[in-house]
PDB file of C-alpha atoms in Angstrom:
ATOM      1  CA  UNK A 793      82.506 111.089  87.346  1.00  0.00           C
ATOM      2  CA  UNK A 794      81.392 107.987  89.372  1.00  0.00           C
ATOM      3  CA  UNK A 795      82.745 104.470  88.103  1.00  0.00           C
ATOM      4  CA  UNK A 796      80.921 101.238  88.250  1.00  0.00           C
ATOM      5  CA  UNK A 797      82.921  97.654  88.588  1.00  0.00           C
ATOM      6  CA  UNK A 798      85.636  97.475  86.351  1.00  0.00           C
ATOM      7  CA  UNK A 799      85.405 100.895  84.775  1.00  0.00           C
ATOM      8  CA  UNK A 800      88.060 102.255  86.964  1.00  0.00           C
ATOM      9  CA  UNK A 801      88.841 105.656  85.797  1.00  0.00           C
ATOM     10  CA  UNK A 802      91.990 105.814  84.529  1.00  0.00           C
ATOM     11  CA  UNK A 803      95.287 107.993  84.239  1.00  0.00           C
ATOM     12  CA  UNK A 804      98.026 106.892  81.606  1.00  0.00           C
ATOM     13  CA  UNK A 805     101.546 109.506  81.253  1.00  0.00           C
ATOM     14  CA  UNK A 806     104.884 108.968  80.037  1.00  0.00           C
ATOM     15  CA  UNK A 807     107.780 108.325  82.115  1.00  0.00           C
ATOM     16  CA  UNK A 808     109.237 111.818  83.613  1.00  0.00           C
ATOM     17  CA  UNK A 809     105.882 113.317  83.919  1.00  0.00           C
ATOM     18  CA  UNK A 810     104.066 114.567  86.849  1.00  0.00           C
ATOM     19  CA  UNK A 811     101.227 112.621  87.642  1.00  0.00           C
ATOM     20  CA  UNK A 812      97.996 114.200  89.351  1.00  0.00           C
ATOM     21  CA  UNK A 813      94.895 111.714  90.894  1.00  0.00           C
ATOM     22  CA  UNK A 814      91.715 112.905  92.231  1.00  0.00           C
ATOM     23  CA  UNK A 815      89.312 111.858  94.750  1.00  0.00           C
ATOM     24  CA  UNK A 816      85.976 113.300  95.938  1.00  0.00           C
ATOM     25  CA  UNK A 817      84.623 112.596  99.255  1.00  0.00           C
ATOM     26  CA  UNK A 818      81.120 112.858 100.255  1.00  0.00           C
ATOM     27  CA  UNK A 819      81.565 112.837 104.938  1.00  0.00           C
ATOM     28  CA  UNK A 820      81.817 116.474 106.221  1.00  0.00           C
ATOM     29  CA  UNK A 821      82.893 114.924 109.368  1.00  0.00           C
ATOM     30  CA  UNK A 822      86.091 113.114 108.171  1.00  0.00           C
ATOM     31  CA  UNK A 823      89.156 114.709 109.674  1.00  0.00           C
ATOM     32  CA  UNK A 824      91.862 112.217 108.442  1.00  0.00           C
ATOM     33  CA  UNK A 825      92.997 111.258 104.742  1.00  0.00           C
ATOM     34  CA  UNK A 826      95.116 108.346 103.363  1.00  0.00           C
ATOM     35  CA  UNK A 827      96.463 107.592  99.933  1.00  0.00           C
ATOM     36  CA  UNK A 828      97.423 103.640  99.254  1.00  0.00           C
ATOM     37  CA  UNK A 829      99.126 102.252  96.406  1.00  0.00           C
ATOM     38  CA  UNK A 830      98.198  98.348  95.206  1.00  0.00           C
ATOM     39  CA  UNK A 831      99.633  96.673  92.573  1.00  0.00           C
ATOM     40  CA  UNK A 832      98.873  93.657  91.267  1.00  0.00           C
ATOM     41  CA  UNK A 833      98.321  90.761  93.308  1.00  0.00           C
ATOM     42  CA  UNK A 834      99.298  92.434  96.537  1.00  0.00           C
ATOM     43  CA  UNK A 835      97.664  94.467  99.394  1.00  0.00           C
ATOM     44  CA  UNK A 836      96.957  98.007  99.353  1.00  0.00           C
ATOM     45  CA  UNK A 837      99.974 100.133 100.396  1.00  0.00           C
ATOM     46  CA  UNK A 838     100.539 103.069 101.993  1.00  0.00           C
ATOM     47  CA  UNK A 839     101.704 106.243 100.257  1.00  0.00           C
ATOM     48  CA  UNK A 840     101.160 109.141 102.095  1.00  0.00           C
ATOM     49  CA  UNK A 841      98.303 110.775 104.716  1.00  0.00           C
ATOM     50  CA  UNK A 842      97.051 114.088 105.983  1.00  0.00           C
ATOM     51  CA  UNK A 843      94.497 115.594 108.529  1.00  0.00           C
ATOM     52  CA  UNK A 844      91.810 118.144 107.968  1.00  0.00           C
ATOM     53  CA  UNK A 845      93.844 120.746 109.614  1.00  0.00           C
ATOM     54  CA  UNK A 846      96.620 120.651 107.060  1.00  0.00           C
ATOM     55  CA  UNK A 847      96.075 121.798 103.150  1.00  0.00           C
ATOM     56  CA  UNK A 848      99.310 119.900 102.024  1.00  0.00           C
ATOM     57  CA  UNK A 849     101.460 117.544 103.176  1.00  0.00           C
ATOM     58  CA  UNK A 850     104.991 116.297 100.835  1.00  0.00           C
ATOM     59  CA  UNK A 851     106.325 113.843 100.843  1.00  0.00           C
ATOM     60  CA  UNK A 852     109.176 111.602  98.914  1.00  0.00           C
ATOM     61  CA  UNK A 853     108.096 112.589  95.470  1.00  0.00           C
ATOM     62  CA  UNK A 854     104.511 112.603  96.469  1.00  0.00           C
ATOM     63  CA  UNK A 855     102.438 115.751  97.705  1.00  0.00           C
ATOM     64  CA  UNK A 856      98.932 115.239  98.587  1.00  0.00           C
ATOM     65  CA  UNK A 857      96.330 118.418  98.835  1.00  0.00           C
ATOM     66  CA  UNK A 858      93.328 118.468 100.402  1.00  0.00           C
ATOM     67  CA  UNK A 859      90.328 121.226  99.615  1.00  0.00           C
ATOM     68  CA  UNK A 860      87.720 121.089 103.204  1.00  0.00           C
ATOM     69  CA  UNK A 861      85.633 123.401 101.057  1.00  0.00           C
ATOM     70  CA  UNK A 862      84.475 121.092  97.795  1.00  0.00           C
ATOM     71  CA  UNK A 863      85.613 117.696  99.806  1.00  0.00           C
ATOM     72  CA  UNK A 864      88.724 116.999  97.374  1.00  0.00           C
ATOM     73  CA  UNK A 865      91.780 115.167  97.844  1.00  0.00           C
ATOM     74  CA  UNK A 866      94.589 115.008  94.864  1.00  0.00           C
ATOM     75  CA  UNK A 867      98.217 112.811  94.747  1.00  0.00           C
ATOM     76  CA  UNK A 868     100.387 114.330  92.829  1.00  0.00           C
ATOM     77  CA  UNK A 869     103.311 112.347  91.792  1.00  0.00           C
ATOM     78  CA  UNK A 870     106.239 114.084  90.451  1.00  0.00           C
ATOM     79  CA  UNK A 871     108.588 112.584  87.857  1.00  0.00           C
ATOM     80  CA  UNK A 872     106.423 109.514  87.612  1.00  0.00           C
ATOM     81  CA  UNK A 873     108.211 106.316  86.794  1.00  0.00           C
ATOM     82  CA  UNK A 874     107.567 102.919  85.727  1.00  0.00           C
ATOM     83  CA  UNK A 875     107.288 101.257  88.768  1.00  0.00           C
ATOM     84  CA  UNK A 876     104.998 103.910  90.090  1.00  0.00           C
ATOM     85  CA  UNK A 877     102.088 101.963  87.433  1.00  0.00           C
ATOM     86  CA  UNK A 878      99.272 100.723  89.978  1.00  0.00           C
ATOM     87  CA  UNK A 879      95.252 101.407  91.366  1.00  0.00           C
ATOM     88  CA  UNK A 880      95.640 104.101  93.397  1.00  0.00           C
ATOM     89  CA  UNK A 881      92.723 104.630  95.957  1.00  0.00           C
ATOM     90  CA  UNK A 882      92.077 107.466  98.646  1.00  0.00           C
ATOM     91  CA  UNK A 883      90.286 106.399 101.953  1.00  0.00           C
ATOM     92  CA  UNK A 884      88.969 108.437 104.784  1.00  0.00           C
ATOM     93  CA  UNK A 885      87.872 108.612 108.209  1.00  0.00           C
ATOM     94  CA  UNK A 886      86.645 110.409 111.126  1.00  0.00           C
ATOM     95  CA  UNK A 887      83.588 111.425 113.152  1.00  0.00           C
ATOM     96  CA  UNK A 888      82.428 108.261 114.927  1.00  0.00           C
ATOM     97  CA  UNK A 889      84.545 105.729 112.391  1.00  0.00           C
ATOM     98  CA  UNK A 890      86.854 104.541 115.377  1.00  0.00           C
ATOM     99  CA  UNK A 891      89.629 104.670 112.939  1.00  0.00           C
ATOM    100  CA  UNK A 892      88.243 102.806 110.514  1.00  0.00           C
ATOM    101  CA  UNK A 893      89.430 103.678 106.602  1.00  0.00           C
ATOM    102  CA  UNK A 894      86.459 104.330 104.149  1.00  0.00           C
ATOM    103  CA  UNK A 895      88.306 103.336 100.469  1.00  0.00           C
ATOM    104  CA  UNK A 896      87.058 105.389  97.371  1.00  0.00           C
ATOM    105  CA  UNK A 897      86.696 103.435  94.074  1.00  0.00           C
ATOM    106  CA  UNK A 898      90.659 103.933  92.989  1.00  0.00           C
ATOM    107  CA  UNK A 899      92.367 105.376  89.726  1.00  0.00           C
ATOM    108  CA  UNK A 900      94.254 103.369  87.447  1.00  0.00           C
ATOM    109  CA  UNK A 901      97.710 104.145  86.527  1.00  0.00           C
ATOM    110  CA  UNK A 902      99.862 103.445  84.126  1.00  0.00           C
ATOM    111  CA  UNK A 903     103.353 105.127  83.267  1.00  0.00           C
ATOM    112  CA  UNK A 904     104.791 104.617  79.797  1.00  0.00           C
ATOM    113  CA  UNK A 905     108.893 104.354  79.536  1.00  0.00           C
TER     114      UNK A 905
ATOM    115  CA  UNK B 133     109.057  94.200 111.012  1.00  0.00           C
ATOM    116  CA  UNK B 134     107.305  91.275 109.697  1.00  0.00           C
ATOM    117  CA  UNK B 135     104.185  92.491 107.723  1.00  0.00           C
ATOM    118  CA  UNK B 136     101.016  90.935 108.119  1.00  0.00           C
ATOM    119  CA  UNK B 137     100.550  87.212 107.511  1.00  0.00           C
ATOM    120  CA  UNK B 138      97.526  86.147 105.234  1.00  0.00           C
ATOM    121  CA  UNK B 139      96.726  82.312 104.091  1.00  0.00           C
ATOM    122  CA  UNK B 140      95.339  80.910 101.828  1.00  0.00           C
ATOM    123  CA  UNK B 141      96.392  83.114  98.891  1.00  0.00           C
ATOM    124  CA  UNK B 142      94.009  81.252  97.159  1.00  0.00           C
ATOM    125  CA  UNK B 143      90.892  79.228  97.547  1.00  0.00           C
ATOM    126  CA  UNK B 144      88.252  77.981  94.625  1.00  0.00           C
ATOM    127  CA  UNK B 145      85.225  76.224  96.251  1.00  0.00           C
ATOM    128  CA  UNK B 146      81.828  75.788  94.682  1.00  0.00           C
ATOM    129  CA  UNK B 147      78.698  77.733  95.990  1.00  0.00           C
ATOM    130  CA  UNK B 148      77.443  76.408  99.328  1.00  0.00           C
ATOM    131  CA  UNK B 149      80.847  75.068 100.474  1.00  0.00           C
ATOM    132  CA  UNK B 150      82.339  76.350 103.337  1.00  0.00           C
ATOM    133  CA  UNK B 151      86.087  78.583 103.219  1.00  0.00           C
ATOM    134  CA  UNK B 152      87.992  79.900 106.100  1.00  0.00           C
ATOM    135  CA  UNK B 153      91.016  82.462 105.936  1.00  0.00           C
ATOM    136  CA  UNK B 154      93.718  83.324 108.574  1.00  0.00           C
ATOM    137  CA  UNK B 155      95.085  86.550 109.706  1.00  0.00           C
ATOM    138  CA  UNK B 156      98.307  86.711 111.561  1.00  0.00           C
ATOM    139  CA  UNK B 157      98.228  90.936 111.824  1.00  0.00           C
ATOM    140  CA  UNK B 158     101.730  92.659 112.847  1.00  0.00           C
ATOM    141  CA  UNK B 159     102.838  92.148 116.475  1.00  0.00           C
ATOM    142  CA  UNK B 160     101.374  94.596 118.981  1.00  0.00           C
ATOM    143  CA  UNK B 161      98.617  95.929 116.510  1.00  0.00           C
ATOM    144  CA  UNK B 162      95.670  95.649 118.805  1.00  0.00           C
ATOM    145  CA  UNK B 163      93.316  96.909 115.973  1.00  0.00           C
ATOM    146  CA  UNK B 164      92.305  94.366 113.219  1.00  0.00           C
ATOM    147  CA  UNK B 165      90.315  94.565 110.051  1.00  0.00           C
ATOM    148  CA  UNK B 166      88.817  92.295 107.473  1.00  0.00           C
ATOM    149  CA  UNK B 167      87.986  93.379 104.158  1.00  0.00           C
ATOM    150  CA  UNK B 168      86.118  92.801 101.169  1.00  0.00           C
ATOM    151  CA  UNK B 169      87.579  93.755  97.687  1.00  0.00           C
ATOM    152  CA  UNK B 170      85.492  92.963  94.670  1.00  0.00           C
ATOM    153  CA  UNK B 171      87.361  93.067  91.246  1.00  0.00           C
ATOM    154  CA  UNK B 172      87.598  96.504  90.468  1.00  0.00           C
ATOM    155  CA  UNK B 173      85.929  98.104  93.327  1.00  0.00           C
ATOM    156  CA  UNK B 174      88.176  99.573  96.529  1.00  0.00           C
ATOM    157  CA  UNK B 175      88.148  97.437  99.866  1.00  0.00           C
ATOM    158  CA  UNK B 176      84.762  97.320 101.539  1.00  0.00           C
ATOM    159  CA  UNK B 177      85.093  97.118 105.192  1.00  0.00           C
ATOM    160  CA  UNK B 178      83.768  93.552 107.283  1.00  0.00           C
ATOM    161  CA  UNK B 179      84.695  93.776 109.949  1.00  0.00           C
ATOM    162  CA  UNK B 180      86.696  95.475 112.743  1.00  0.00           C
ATOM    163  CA  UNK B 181      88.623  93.962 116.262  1.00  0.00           C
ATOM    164  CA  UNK B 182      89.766  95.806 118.864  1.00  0.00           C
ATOM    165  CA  UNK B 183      91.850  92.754 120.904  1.00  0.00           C
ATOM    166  CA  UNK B 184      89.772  90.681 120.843  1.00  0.00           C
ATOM    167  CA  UNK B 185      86.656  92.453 121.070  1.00  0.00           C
ATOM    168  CA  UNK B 186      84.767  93.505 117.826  1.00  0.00           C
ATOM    169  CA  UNK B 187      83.898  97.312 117.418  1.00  0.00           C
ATOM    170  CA  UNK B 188      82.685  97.404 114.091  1.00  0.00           C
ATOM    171  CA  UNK B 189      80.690  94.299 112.192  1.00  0.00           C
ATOM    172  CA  UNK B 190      77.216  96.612 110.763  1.00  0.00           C
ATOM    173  CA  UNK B 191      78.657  95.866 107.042  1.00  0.00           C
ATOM    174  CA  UNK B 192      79.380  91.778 107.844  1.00  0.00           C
ATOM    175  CA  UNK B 193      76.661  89.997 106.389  1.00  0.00           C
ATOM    176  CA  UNK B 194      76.235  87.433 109.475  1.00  0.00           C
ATOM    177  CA  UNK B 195      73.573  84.880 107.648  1.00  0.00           C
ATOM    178  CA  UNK B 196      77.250  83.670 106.203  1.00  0.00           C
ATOM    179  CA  UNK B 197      80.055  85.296 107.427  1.00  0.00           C
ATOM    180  CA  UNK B 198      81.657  84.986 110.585  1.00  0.00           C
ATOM    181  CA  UNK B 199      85.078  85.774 112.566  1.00  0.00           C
ATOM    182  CA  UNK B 200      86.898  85.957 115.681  1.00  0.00           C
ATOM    183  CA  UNK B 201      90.057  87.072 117.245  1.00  0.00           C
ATOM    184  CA  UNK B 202      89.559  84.896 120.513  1.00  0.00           C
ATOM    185  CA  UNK B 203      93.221  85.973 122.074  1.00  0.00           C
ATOM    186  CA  UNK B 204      93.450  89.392 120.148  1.00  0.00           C
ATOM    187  CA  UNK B 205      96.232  88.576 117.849  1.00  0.00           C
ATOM    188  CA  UNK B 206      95.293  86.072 114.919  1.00  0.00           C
ATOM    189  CA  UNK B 207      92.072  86.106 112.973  1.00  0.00           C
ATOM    190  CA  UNK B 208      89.844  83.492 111.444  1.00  0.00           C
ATOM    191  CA  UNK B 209      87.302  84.924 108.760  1.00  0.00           C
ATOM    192  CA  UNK B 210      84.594  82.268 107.577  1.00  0.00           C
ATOM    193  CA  UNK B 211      82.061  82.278 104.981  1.00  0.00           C
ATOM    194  CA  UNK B 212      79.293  79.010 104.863  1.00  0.00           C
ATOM    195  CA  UNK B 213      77.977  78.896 102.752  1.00  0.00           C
ATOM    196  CA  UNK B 214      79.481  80.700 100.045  1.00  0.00           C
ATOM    197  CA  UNK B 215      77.243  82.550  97.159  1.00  0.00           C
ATOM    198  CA  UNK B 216      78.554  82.997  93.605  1.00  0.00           C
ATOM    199  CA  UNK B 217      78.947  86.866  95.175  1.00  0.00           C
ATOM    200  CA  UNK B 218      81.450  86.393  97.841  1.00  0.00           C
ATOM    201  CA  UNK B 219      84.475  86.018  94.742  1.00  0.00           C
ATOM    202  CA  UNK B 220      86.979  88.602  96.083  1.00  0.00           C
ATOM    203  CA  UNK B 221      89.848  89.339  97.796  1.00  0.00           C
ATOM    204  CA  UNK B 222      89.822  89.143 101.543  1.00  0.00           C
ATOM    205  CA  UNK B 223      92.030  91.867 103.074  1.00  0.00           C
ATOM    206  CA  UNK B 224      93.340  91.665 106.685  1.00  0.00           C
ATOM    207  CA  UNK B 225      94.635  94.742 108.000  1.00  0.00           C
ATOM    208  CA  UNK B 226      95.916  95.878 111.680  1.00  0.00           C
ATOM    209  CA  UNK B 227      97.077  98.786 113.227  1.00  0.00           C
ATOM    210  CA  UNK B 228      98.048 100.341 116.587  1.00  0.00           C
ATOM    211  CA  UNK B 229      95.284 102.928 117.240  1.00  0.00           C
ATOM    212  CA  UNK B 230      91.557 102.251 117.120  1.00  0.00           C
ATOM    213  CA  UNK B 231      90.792 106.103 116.204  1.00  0.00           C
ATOM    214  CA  UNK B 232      92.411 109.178 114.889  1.00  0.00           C
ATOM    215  CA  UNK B 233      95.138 109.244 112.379  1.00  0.00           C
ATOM    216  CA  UNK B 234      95.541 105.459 111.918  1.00  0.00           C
ATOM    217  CA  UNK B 235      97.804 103.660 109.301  1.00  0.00           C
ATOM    218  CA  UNK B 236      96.125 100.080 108.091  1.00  0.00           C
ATOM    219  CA  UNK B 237      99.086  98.074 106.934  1.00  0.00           C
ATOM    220  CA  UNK B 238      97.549  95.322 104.872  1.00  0.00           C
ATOM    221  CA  UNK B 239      98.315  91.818 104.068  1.00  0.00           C
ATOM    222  CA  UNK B 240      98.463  90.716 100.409  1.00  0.00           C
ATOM    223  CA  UNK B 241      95.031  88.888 100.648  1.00  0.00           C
ATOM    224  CA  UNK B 242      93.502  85.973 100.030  1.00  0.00           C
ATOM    225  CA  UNK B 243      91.884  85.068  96.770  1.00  0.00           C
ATOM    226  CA  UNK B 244      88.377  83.515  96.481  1.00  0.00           C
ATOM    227  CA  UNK B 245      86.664  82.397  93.562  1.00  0.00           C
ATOM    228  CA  UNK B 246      83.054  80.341  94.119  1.00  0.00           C
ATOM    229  CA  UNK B 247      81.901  78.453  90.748  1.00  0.00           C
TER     230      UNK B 247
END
């Protein structure tokens, strides 16, 4: 569901599990998806990205997915670790954007050793 | 490659003073963004450059806010006066396209608080 201000939602696994985050997006017309990592007290980073002509993209222990027909994106992390704890937030653009990223309101998550 | 350069890291002022932040993006990026992150929200977009030109500003609320990129390369954002509202982190971002599949690498931000 939809989170106001500081009620993030929020993912918490144990260390070795796989990890799975979901966005929603609401702009039929974006064509390009990003995932960025930001941990406290620094700037978002990024993870991993895909266009609206792929279904899934892999990367290092990341694969992202991306459903055109009900405008979802999902990260899934695979053996999650420690250092993988962060706000995790999906952005998107396209259409007339001029390359400008559109951020949704980011997952919290935290991995337990 | 050096990332991209953001000062202060932090700044307290009281409402109605004045605050400016710097943005030194990565070298060749001709596209630069400011943004607005509120505690616990994602980054809101202010503002966009292209050189030195702006292409995007509809979400920068210009009663207070201002910036410029006069030779394309650094960045001065500026809020006067400041409203108990504008306590956030101010992203700068660049990249090397202005459209299609474009990576924002970020800085680390700069911290406001207004009391």
């Amino acid at each position: 569901g939809e989170s106001v201000g500081l009620h993030l939602p929020t993912l918490s696994v144990q260390e070795g599990d796989n990890s799975i985050i979901n966005c929603a997006y609401s702009n039929s017309a974006s064509d390009y998806f990003i995932w960025y990592k930001q941990e406290s007290g620094k700037g978002p980073q990024f993870i991993i990205d895909i266009r609206s002509n792929m279904d899934k993209r892999q990367g290092q222990r990341v694969t992202v997915l991306l459903n055109k027909t009900v405008k979802h994106l999902s990260l899934q992390i695979a053996a999650t670790q420690p250092g993988d704890s962060a706000v995790y937030f999906c952005a998107e653009s396209g259409g007339t954007s001029y390359g400008k990223l559109t951020f949704g309101q980011g997952t919290i998550l935290t991995v337990h050793p | 490659e050096a990332g991209v350069a953001q000062s202060p890291r932090y700044k307290i002022i009281e409402k109605r003073q004045s605050v400016a932040f710097w943005c030194n993006p990565i070298s060749g990026h001709a596209t630069l963004y400011w943004y607005q992150q509120i505690l616990g929200q994602g980054p809101k977009l202010l503002i966009q450059f292209q050189n030195n030109g702006v292409v995007d500003d509809s979400q920068l609320p210009k009663d207070r806010f201002s910036a410029e990129r006069l030779k394309g390369v650094d960045s001065t954002l500026k809020i006067q006066p400041a409203k108990l509202e504008d306590s956030a982190v101010y992203l700068c971002a660049s990249s090397l396209q202005v459209s299609g599949a474009n990576v924002l690498t970020f800085g680390a931000g700069s911290r406001l608080t207004v009391l």
